[in-house]
Amino acid sequence: MGQKNNVLVDYLKDPDRFADVFNGVIGNGKMIIDPKYLEEADPKYDGPIAVSPETGDRAEEIERIRDIKKVYKGGKILQILCLEDQDYIDYSAPARTLEMDAMEYRNQLTRIRKQHKEAQDYDDKDERLCGMKKDDKLSPIITIWWYHGDKPYDGPRCLKDMLPEDDSPMGEFVSDYRINVLTTEPGDDSDRFHTEFGALYKVMTKRRSRDEMRHAFLEDETLQNIDDDTLRAIAIATDRPQLWEKRDKTMNETGGHSMCQAFDEIEEMAAEKAKIKERTDIINNMIGNGMSVDDISRVTNIPIEDVKTLVME
């Protein structure tokens, strides 16, 4: 997991923001998940892929780790809520989700069977053989994939999207497995989010257009008083670290941050940095092709001392 994902995962572990994502996706902005009933849960699953029926030996161990996993105890049913952060399109997402969900359900079954085995409270032979009583229930799992990569999302949204098309009678009997994908595309509705995540999400929908980002920072009231965590998340998620490095320039009277105070300056700095990198790459390619510093200076019209400086960077 890269720095961007680490920062955003840490940002979304906050109960209010985590609940906001689920309420925005599941409830279209209505509070269905109350953050005060969320509890942290171990995101790691491990265990054998299979057990040999001949020898009983455990097969190769596997490990899967959710980005964020929480237990929700705010309703009649205990629920497992999971959030995956993606800055690239995972074309295996439905199969991965199915695998991790299966491991979660397996762990739940293991706990139930252990309890009944210790209590020996089976009502009949069927319950004893399967280790689960007729009225036992598993805790449902809801997983949301938040995709915020550079390309428009064209990945699968269910398991059948990963399978060959089959219009035969057999195709009707293939079980499907849907996933919940939250994209961050231009025009996506940011008003369904009501915490600081909404500000981050709004900026992310405009990240591909400097002019749209500038307009949002200048005109949108929700972006006029951003807290430190959200500013850092925006800086990392939009690949503009200068927004965080120059945060003293964005500080307002209330202690929050207003991007309109420094966005143009920071963008100019980023453009200049990109220009220097481009010139450095060109010069280093020339050096690699055997050209001397004098020749490079003559061809590019860059002073010799500047060429030497760029070569050293």
mmCIF file with all atom_site columns, N, CA, C and O in Angstrom, residues 95-122:
data_model
loop_
_atom_site.group_PDB
_atom_site.id
_atom_site.type_symbol
_atom_site.label_atom_id
_atom_site.label_alt_id
_atom_site.label_comp_id
_atom_site.label_asym_id
_atom_site.label_entity_id
_atom_site.label_seq_id
_atom_site.pdbx_PDB_ins_code
_atom_site.Cartn_x
_atom_site.Cartn_y
_atom_site.Cartn_z
_atom_site.occupancy
_atom_site.B_iso_or_equiv
_atom_site.pdbx_formal_charge
_atom_site.auth_seq_id
_atom_site.auth_comp_id
_atom_site.auth_asym_id
_atom_site.auth_atom_id
_atom_site.pdbx_PDB_model_num
ATOM 1   N N  . ALA A 1 95  ? -14.209 -11.105 -7.242 1.00 0.00 ? 95  ALA A N  1
ATOM 2   C CA . ALA A 1 95  ? -13.660 -12.374 -6.738 1.00 0.00 ? 95  ALA A CA 1
ATOM 3   C C  . ALA A 1 95  ? -12.917 -12.155 -5.424 1.00 0.00 ? 95  ALA A C  1
ATOM 4   O O  . ALA A 1 95  ? -13.006 -12.979 -4.499 1.00 0.00 ? 95  ALA A O  1
ATOM 5   N N  . ARG A 1 96  ? -12.196 -11.042 -5.301 1.00 0.00 ? 96  ARG A N  1
ATOM 6   C CA . ARG A 1 96  ? -11.495 -10.736 -4.053 1.00 0.00 ? 96  ARG A CA 1
ATOM 7   C C  . ARG A 1 96  ? -12.481 -10.520 -2.917 1.00 0.00 ? 96  ARG A C  1
ATOM 8   O O  . ARG A 1 96  ? -12.262 -10.978 -1.786 1.00 0.00 ? 96  ARG A O  1
ATOM 9   N N  . THR A 1 97  ? -13.561 -9.795  -3.214 1.00 0.00 ? 97  THR A N  1
ATOM 10  C CA . THR A 1 97  ? -14.570 -9.550  -2.185 1.00 0.00 ? 97  THR A CA 1
ATOM 11  C C  . THR A 1 97  ? -15.215 -10.851 -1.750 1.00 0.00 ? 97  THR A C  1
ATOM 12  O O  . THR A 1 97  ? -15.416 -11.087 -0.545 1.00 0.00 ? 97  THR A O  1
ATOM 13  N N  . LEU A 1 98  ? -15.545 -11.695 -2.713 1.00 0.00 ? 98  LEU A N  1
ATOM 14  C CA . LEU A 1 98  ? -16.136 -12.999 -2.402 1.00 0.00 ? 98  LEU A CA 1
ATOM 15  C C  . LEU A 1 98  ? -15.208 -13.818 -1.520 1.00 0.00 ? 98  LEU A C  1
ATOM 16  O O  . LEU A 1 98  ? -15.647 -14.437 -0.536 1.00 0.00 ? 98  LEU A O  1
ATOM 17  N N  . GLU A 1 99  ? -13.913 -13.784 -1.831 1.00 0.00 ? 99  GLU A N  1
ATOM 18  C CA . GLU A 1 99  ? -12.939 -14.541 -1.047 1.00 0.00 ? 99  GLU A CA 1
ATOM 19  C C  . GLU A 1 99  ? -12.866 -14.027 0.394  1.00 0.00 ? 99  GLU A C  1
ATOM 20  O O  . GLU A 1 99  ? -12.919 -14.805 1.352  1.00 0.00 ? 99  GLU A O  1
ATOM 21  N N  . MET A 1 100 ? -12.765 -12.686 0.558  1.00 0.00 ? 100 MET A N  1
ATOM 22  C CA . MET A 1 100 ? -12.658 -12.134 1.908  1.00 0.00 ? 100 MET A CA 1
ATOM 23  C C  . MET A 1 100 ? -13.954 -12.310 2.691  1.00 0.00 ? 100 MET A C  1
ATOM 24  O O  . MET A 1 100 ? -13.925 -12.604 3.892  1.00 0.00 ? 100 MET A O  1
ATOM 25  N N  . ASP A 1 101 ? -15.084 -12.154 2.018  1.00 0.00 ? 101 ASP A N  1
ATOM 26  C CA . ASP A 1 101 ? -16.363 -12.372 2.693  1.00 0.00 ? 101 ASP A CA 1
ATOM 27  C C  . ASP A 1 101 ? -16.499 -13.822 3.137  1.00 0.00 ? 101 ASP A C  1
ATOM 28  O O  . ASP A 1 101 ? -16.997 -14.106 4.238  1.00 0.00 ? 101 ASP A O  1
ATOM 29  N N  . ALA A 1 102 ? -16.056 -14.741 2.272  1.00 0.00 ? 102 ALA A N  1
ATOM 30  C CA . ALA A 1 102 ? -16.120 -16.163 2.620  1.00 0.00 ? 102 ALA A CA 1
ATOM 31  C C  . ALA A 1 102 ? -15.262 -16.460 3.848  1.00 0.00 ? 102 ALA A C  1
ATOM 32  O O  . ALA A 1 102 ? -15.655 -17.248 4.720  1.00 0.00 ? 102 ALA A O  1
ATOM 33  N N  . MET A 1 103 ? -14.097 -15.817 3.942  1.00 0.00 ? 103 MET A N  1
ATOM 34  C CA . MET A 1 103 ? -13.232 -16.029 5.101  1.00 0.00 ? 103 MET A CA 1
ATOM 35  C C  . MET A 1 103 ? -13.877 -15.469 6.363  1.00 0.00 ? 103 MET A C  1
ATOM 36  O O  . MET A 1 103 ? -13.758 -16.053 7.444  1.00 0.00 ? 103 MET A O  1
ATOM 37  N N  . GLU A 1 104 ? -14.577 -14.339 6.239  1.00 0.00 ? 104 GLU A N  1
ATOM 38  C CA . GLU A 1 104 ? -15.300 -13.777 7.384  1.00 0.00 ? 104 GLU A CA 1
ATOM 39  C C  . GLU A 1 104 ? -16.410 -14.718 7.829  1.00 0.00 ? 104 GLU A C  1
ATOM 40  O O  . GLU A 1 104 ? -16.561 -14.998 9.030  1.00 0.00 ? 104 GLU A O  1
ATOM 41  N N  . TYR A 1 105 ? -17.201 -15.221 6.890  1.00 0.00 ? 105 TYR A N  1
ATOM 42  C CA . TYR A 1 105 ? -18.281 -16.135 7.243  1.00 0.00 ? 105 TYR A CA 1
ATOM 43  C C  . TYR A 1 105 ? -17.727 -17.440 7.823  1.00 0.00 ? 105 TYR A C  1
ATOM 44  O O  . TYR A 1 105 ? -18.311 -18.021 8.744  1.00 0.00 ? 105 TYR A O  1
ATOM 45  N N  . ARG A 1 106 ? -16.602 -17.883 7.291  1.00 0.00 ? 106 ARG A N  1
ATOM 46  C CA . ARG A 1 106 ? -15.971 -19.098 7.837  1.00 0.00 ? 106 ARG A CA 1
ATOM 47  C C  . ARG A 1 106 ? -15.587 -18.897 9.298  1.00 0.00 ? 106 ARG A C  1
ATOM 48  O O  . ARG A 1 106 ? -15.813 -19.765 10.148 1.00 0.00 ? 106 ARG A O  1
ATOM 49  N N  . ASN A 1 107 ? -15.022 -17.723 9.620  1.00 0.00 ? 107 ASN A N  1
ATOM 50  C CA . ASN A 1 107 ? -14.650 -17.437 11.005 1.00 0.00 ? 107 ASN A CA 1
ATOM 51  C C  . ASN A 1 107 ? -15.877 -17.418 11.916 1.00 0.00 ? 107 ASN A C  1
ATOM 52  O O  . ASN A 1 107 ? -15.830 -17.893 13.055 1.00 0.00 ? 107 ASN A O  1
ATOM 53  N N  . GLN A 1 108 ? -16.973 -16.848 11.413 1.00 0.00 ? 108 GLN A N  1
ATOM 54  C CA . GLN A 1 108 ? -18.204 -16.836 12.200 1.00 0.00 ? 108 GLN A CA 1
ATOM 55  C C  . GLN A 1 108 ? -18.713 -18.258 12.442 1.00 0.00 ? 108 GLN A C  1
ATOM 56  O O  . GLN A 1 108 ? -19.135 -18.604 13.557 1.00 0.00 ? 108 GLN A O  1
ATOM 57  N N  . LEU A 1 109 ? -18.696 -19.090 11.394 1.00 0.00 ? 109 LEU A N  1
ATOM 58  C CA . LEU A 1 109 ? -19.122 -20.480 11.540 1.00 0.00 ? 109 LEU A CA 1
ATOM 59  C C  . LEU A 1 109 ? -18.251 -21.224 12.548 1.00 0.00 ? 109 LEU A C  1
ATOM 60  O O  . LEU A 1 109 ? -18.757 -22.014 13.356 1.00 0.00 ? 109 LEU A O  1
ATOM 61  N N  . THR A 1 110 ? -16.959 -20.967 12.493 1.00 0.00 ? 110 THR A N  1
ATOM 62  C CA . THR A 1 110 ? -16.035 -21.635 13.419 1.00 0.00 ? 110 THR A CA 1
ATOM 63  C C  . THR A 1 110 ? -16.388 -21.296 14.866 1.00 0.00 ? 110 THR A C  1
ATOM 64  O O  . THR A 1 110 ? -16.392 -22.178 15.747 1.00 0.00 ? 110 THR A O  1
ATOM 65  N N  . ARG A 1 111 ? -16.685 -20.010 15.136 1.00 0.00 ? 111 ARG A N  1
ATOM 66  C CA . ARG A 1 111 ? -17.038 -19.608 16.500 1.00 0.00 ? 111 ARG A CA 1
ATOM 67  C C  . ARG A 1 111 ? -18.356 -20.265 16.944 1.00 0.00 ? 111 ARG A C  1
ATOM 68  O O  . ARG A 1 111 ? -18.470 -20.748 18.075 1.00 0.00 ? 111 ARG A O  1
ATOM 69  N N  . ILE A 1 112 ? -19.337 -20.288 16.057 1.00 0.00 ? 112 ILE A N  1
ATOM 70  C CA . ILE A 1 112 ? -20.633 -20.889 16.392 1.00 0.00 ? 112 ILE A CA 1
ATOM 71  C C  . ILE A 1 112 ? -20.474 -22.372 16.681 1.00 0.00 ? 112 ILE A C  1
ATOM 72  O O  . ILE A 1 112 ? -21.021 -22.899 17.668 1.00 0.00 ? 112 ILE A O  1
ATOM 73  N N  . ARG A 1 113 ? -19.752 -23.062 15.836 1.00 0.00 ? 113 ARG A N  1
ATOM 74  C CA . ARG A 1 113 ? -19.570 -24.508 16.019 1.00 0.00 ? 113 ARG A CA 1
ATOM 75  C C  . ARG A 1 113 ? -18.821 -24.825 17.311 1.00 0.00 ? 113 ARG A C  1
ATOM 76  O O  . ARG A 1 113 ? -19.141 -25.796 18.006 1.00 0.00 ? 113 ARG A O  1
ATOM 77  N N  . LYS A 1 114 ? -17.838 -23.985 17.631 1.00 0.00 ? 114 LYS A N  1
ATOM 78  C CA . LYS A 1 114 ? -17.087 -24.195 18.865 1.00 0.00 ? 114 LYS A CA 1
ATOM 79  C C  . LYS A 1 114 ? -17.994 -24.031 20.080 1.00 0.00 ? 114 LYS A C  1
ATOM 80  O O  . LYS A 1 114 ? -17.937 -24.841 21.034 1.00 0.00 ? 114 LYS A O  1
ATOM 81  N N  . GLN A 1 115 ? -18.864 -23.018 20.051 1.00 0.00 ? 115 GLN A N  1
ATOM 82  C CA . GLN A 1 115 ? -19.779 -22.791 21.172 1.00 0.00 ? 115 GLN A CA 1
ATOM 83  C C  . GLN A 1 115 ? -20.730 -23.975 21.365 1.00 0.00 ? 115 GLN A C  1
ATOM 84  O O  . GLN A 1 115 ? -20.961 -24.425 22.499 1.00 0.00 ? 115 GLN A O  1
ATOM 85  N N  . HIS A 1 116 ? -21.283 -24.479 20.267 1.00 0.00 ? 116 HIS A N  1
ATOM 86  C CA . HIS A 1 116 ? -22.216 -25.606 20.381 1.00 0.00 ? 116 HIS A CA 1
ATOM 87  C C  . HIS A 1 116 ? -21.505 -26.896 20.790 1.00 0.00 ? 116 HIS A C  1
ATOM 88  O O  . HIS A 1 116 ? -22.078 -27.710 21.531 1.00 0.00 ? 116 HIS A O  1
ATOM 89  N N  . LYS A 1 117 ? -20.288 -27.064 20.321 1.00 0.00 ? 117 LYS A N  1
ATOM 90  C CA . LYS A 1 117 ? -19.544 -28.269 20.688 1.00 0.00 ? 117 LYS A CA 1
ATOM 91  C C  . LYS A 1 117 ? -19.263 -28.286 22.182 1.00 0.00 ? 117 LYS A C  1
ATOM 92  O O  . LYS A 1 117 ? -19.361 -29.336 22.842 1.00 0.00 ? 117 LYS A O  1
ATOM 93  N N  . GLU A 1 118 ? -18.915 -27.111 22.722 1.00 0.00 ? 118 GLU A N  1
ATOM 94  C CA . GLU A 1 118 ? -18.643 -27.034 24.157 1.00 0.00 ? 118 GLU A CA 1
ATOM 95  C C  . GLU A 1 118 ? -19.925 -27.204 24.980 1.00 0.00 ? 118 GLU A C  1
ATOM 96  O O  . GLU A 1 118 ? -19.927 -27.845 26.036 1.00 0.00 ? 118 GLU A O  1
ATOM 97  N N  . ALA A 1 119 ? -21.028 -26.650 24.469 1.00 0.00 ? 119 ALA A N  1
ATOM 98  C CA . ALA A 1 119 ? -22.294 -26.713 25.206 1.00 0.00 ? 119 ALA A CA 1
ATOM 99  C C  . ALA A 1 119 ? -23.065 -28.006 24.965 1.00 0.00 ? 119 ALA A C  1
ATOM 100 O O  . ALA A 1 119 ? -23.925 -28.385 25.773 1.00 0.00 ? 119 ALA A O  1
ATOM 101 N N  . GLN A 1 120 ? -22.761 -28.680 23.829 1.00 0.00 ? 120 GLN A N  1
ATOM 102 C CA . GLN A 1 120 ? -23.493 -29.906 23.457 1.00 0.00 ? 120 GLN A CA 1
ATOM 103 C C  . GLN A 1 120 ? -25.008 -29.678 23.537 1.00 0.00 ? 120 GLN A C  1
ATOM 104 O O  . GLN A 1 120 ? -25.751 -30.450 24.156 1.00 0.00 ? 120 GLN A O  1
ATOM 105 N N  . ASP A 1 121 ? -25.459 -28.594 22.893 1.00 0.00 ? 121 ASP A N  1
ATOM 106 C CA . ASP A 1 121 ? -26.860 -28.207 22.986 1.00 0.00 ? 121 ASP A CA 1
ATOM 107 C C  . ASP A 1 121 ? -27.626 -28.453 21.671 1.00 0.00 ? 121 ASP A C  1
ATOM 108 O O  . ASP A 1 121 ? -28.567 -27.743 21.342 1.00 0.00 ? 121 ASP A O  1
ATOM 109 N N  . TYR A 1 122 ? -27.185 -29.459 20.916 1.00 0.00 ? 122 TYR A N  1
ATOM 110 C CA . TYR A 1 122 ? -27.848 -29.780 19.656 1.00 0.00 ? 122 TYR A CA 1
ATOM 111 C C  . TYR A 1 122 ? -29.239 -30.360 19.919 1.00 0.00 ? 122 TYR A C  1
ATOM 112 O O  . TYR A 1 122 ? -29.459 -31.093 20.887 1.00 0.00 ? 122 TYR A O  1
#
